[in-house]
């Protein structure tokens, strides 16, 4: 088991290197000169050739490409992503808090999604084809087809404006979590609930269920076995939900003015704050890889069959 | 009873299909269908309620909402479809090459896919838009770049599965050339997998592109686009919430129709899978797990 | 004395209305083995599952199933559950899929035995270990701590037989227990079934399409085709004087096959010389 974990972790290292390299060259793919952007962002009135050369030197852009990359990568390990072109502050001092705000929102949402989809998935699978199953599936179908920002706007309009129950935006109290979490949960629970449901149903048709019944085991115990096996399949999927939602709260955060990564990334894109965009991409891609690794490891821990692979 | 249910099922699929057909035609021939110029500003008609001349009313600049919805089909649906086609073609080509030739080619291509897939789709799109600048074409380019790896992976899996099947082996043994085998034997059977996967990501792509436009990262004003229209409506959300209705419902209807078609496609292919061995079942569940990850919501 | 008496059993698919078994009646005598043979899809498995009342939701059944004079069709689900395992025990075709893959084997065995006996942990281990040793499974305690995928199909099949031994049922229903196995494991498993009958003296329904195995183990044979029983009789009679064309076809194709096999083997033997 320990060997599996070490090997799985080792595999993700080259991937992380490639990702960091790709993130680094992103900036060089840009049609714009970073030095010019910095000067523009600092609202320097007249941009002269001298100024540009000077800025390039400051940014280390005059050094060989590989040297630039290594210096950047080493700095990233210390969470030093450079300075924002726009504000001049260290990137992490802005990105860090935003990351944790988004992480909080994501974790709460994923918790709700997991509970909701397991509950609904189990109920629907056990009543497959009945009214409950059909109506839950039908409703979830329309909810997943709904643009989340539209749903968000609708919620704000109803709960915050008409009923004046919940805050419209910001992250001031626990109540601020309610609407964003509901919107994210509604958009995703439909997908994950279907996954749990189909895992349950395919397990229901397994031979071990028949054999368990033939041995006289009560339905409760059999359901427990089915649940255990279906959740095993679902755990890795739920685990991956964390980075996926972490990376796609952009729209919801903007609607609810949540001070997280989503709001920050859109602001940075519109103001061409390259170091910020770069750090954002890197942080989320690394989170994605780490969670992927984690989900594989969890999978191997709970599913003895997989341990022999790799 | 079962007959009834089947007809009803078919009926829903038929309705979805006709909705899509109407939307696509209306989008292609937008000038013929739209009653007005979508960008014609008429300040006298600001926030006008629906009338015979302006069926869905007018927006904050007095523009005809219906015409803007119809013109909005082009960026919201047609261009997304084009991007989808592009990424499916790219992914299919890579998947076929990897699955059919195996060995080093396969390993190399799959490593590239691994790297592509390790960037969450949303983040990748934002990164590309951030570097290349805002605009519809950059988002579409980002879609093609981020989605092809999914298709390549899934198609590789099904090609591997079919390439192992007896009749393909037989064709190989009988001396048929690789391209002949691919064209005659593998394309027809993998086409259904491609259709299911592609259709299931179509809906989420529409949601995403409207989401990016809603954030102001996609289509720029004054071009009519559904997400853009919602963005404009958001500014007057508290005073005139009804402006959110038409574009929002349009998106829901179109995306539901697409998702429904995708599901009935999958259901149509399901019985074949159900009767086959457990291995195939495992594989389908693996595919659906992957699809699930691919289906991000806007 | 009949331990099981099935009268006018009718089985149909409730969702499509298709009849699977139109009308079937048969008896199982105390202490004997009844083999049900027939091609796949002839309704053998469905018949057996309906004795246990274990068919999937959409499949319906009617008719009387008298077990030791008690009509199983009239029992409540709860009463029926008490009969399953304790009185009627089933052995499935595919051992690899018959156990929850995420649990150690011992977990399933203990759960089952706890359901029917109130044994202490020690008593459970003793009983189960004895049963497993009697079907030639060595180091049973170690096996009980393994996951199903760590054992071979033949071993899992024997674990099922061992569980049946520990449960001491009145009837064992074996649904194609040898089909999924290779020839050598098949031989071992059949040996265990024969021993099982000798040791326990219980009655058995043995479903198979392998006439060679049937000839070895069964006293009586039912031949099924398209849901109907086309022929019944003692094993001896079926193999020598089958009346129905289909049975003769089955027997002759079996004979032809073994003849062919013998020829091939003989050929090798000749070549070896």
Tab-separated table of C-alpha atoms in Angstrom, chain A residues 15 18-19 22 26 30-31 141-142 144-150 153 156-157 161 187-188 191 194-195 237 244 247-248 250-251 254-255 269 272 274 280-281 284-285 288, chain B residues 115 117-120 122-123 126-127 130-131 133-134 207 210-211 214-215 217 227 230 234 237-238 241 244 248 251-252 255-256 259-260 263 289 292-293 295-298:
chain	number	residue	atom	x	y	z
A	15	UNK	CA	3.138	16.104	-14.824
A	18	UNK	CA	5.127	19.998	-17.578
A	19	UNK	CA	2.192	21.977	-16.259
A	22	UNK	CA	3.202	25.304	-19.994
A	26	UNK	CA	1.614	31.054	-21.699
A	30	UNK	CA	0.716	36.559	-25.792
A	31	UNK	CA	0.721	39.016	-28.681
A	141	UNK	CA	-32.601	17.315	-15.814
A	142	UNK	CA	-33.980	20.815	-16.138
A	144	UNK	CA	-28.649	20.993	-14.997
A	145	UNK	CA	-29.746	22.626	-18.228
A	146	UNK	CA	-30.065	25.960	-16.485
A	147	UNK	CA	-27.315	28.562	-16.716
A	148	UNK	CA	-26.120	28.937	-13.138
A	149	UNK	CA	-25.823	32.725	-13.332
A	150	UNK	CA	-29.439	32.901	-14.417
A	153	UNK	CA	-29.966	36.092	-10.505
A	156	UNK	CA	-31.126	37.002	-5.624
A	157	UNK	CA	-34.216	38.594	-7.022
A	161	UNK	CA	-34.952	41.498	-3.000
A	187	UNK	CA	-25.984	22.915	-11.001
A	188	UNK	CA	-23.838	19.952	-10.047
A	191	UNK	CA	-24.870	15.172	-12.553
A	194	UNK	CA	-27.170	10.371	-11.717
A	195	UNK	CA	-23.772	8.836	-11.264
A	237	UNK	CA	-15.692	11.122	-8.755
A	244	UNK	CA	-13.592	21.015	-10.885
A	247	UNK	CA	-12.101	26.071	-11.151
A	248	UNK	CA	-15.617	26.806	-12.275
A	250	UNK	CA	-16.143	31.947	-11.805
A	251	UNK	CA	-19.656	32.791	-12.884
A	254	UNK	CA	-19.134	37.154	-10.103
A	255	UNK	CA	-22.874	37.234	-9.647
A	269	UNK	CA	-8.099	39.117	-17.434
A	272	UNK	CA	-4.278	42.052	-18.474
A	274	UNK	CA	-0.368	38.546	-16.521
A	280	UNK	CA	-4.214	31.555	-11.033
A	281	UNK	CA	-3.753	28.966	-13.771
A	284	UNK	CA	-5.664	25.562	-10.062
A	285	UNK	CA	-3.821	23.159	-12.338
A	288	UNK	CA	-6.314	19.556	-10.085
B	115	UNK	CA	-1.286	17.023	-19.718
B	117	UNK	CA	-6.670	16.978	-19.160
B	118	UNK	CA	-4.779	18.039	-16.087
B	119	UNK	CA	-5.820	21.617	-16.725
B	120	UNK	CA	-9.432	22.006	-15.670
B	122	UNK	CA	-12.675	26.299	-17.259
B	123	UNK	CA	-9.265	27.430	-16.081
B	126	UNK	CA	-9.837	31.573	-18.862
B	127	UNK	CA	-6.079	31.353	-19.345
B	130	UNK	CA	-6.542	36.072	-20.526
B	131	UNK	CA	-3.515	35.818	-22.770
B	133	UNK	CA	-7.659	38.803	-25.116
B	134	UNK	CA	-11.409	38.709	-24.766
B	207	UNK	CA	-23.908	27.047	-21.115
B	210	UNK	CA	-23.086	32.141	-22.575
B	211	UNK	CA	-21.464	32.238	-19.142
B	214	UNK	CA	-22.238	37.039	-19.330
B	215	UNK	CA	-18.962	37.847	-17.595
B	217	UNK	CA	-15.175	37.828	-21.620
B	227	UNK	CA	-25.264	35.443	-22.328
B	230	UNK	CA	-28.518	38.378	-19.770
B	234	UNK	CA	-28.613	42.004	-15.026
B	237	UNK	CA	-32.366	43.149	-12.628
B	238	UNK	CA	-34.018	44.764	-9.637
B	241	UNK	CA	-36.479	41.317	-13.740
B	244	UNK	CA	-33.958	38.017	-17.703
B	248	UNK	CA	-32.742	32.514	-19.854
B	251	UNK	CA	-31.020	28.750	-23.105
B	252	UNK	CA	-32.826	26.291	-20.843
B	255	UNK	CA	-29.841	22.962	-23.598
B	256	UNK	CA	-32.580	20.668	-22.292
B	259	UNK	CA	-29.284	16.949	-23.194
B	260	UNK	CA	-32.442	15.003	-23.803
B	263	UNK	CA	-29.678	10.828	-23.218
B	289	UNK	CA	-17.359	8.696	-15.216
B	292	UNK	CA	-19.154	13.284	-16.087
B	293	UNK	CA	-15.897	15.071	-15.529
B	295	UNK	CA	-19.593	17.846	-18.354
B	296	UNK	CA	-18.780	21.016	-16.532
B	297	UNK	CA	-21.570	23.372	-15.816
B	298	UNK	CA	-21.452	27.083	-16.526
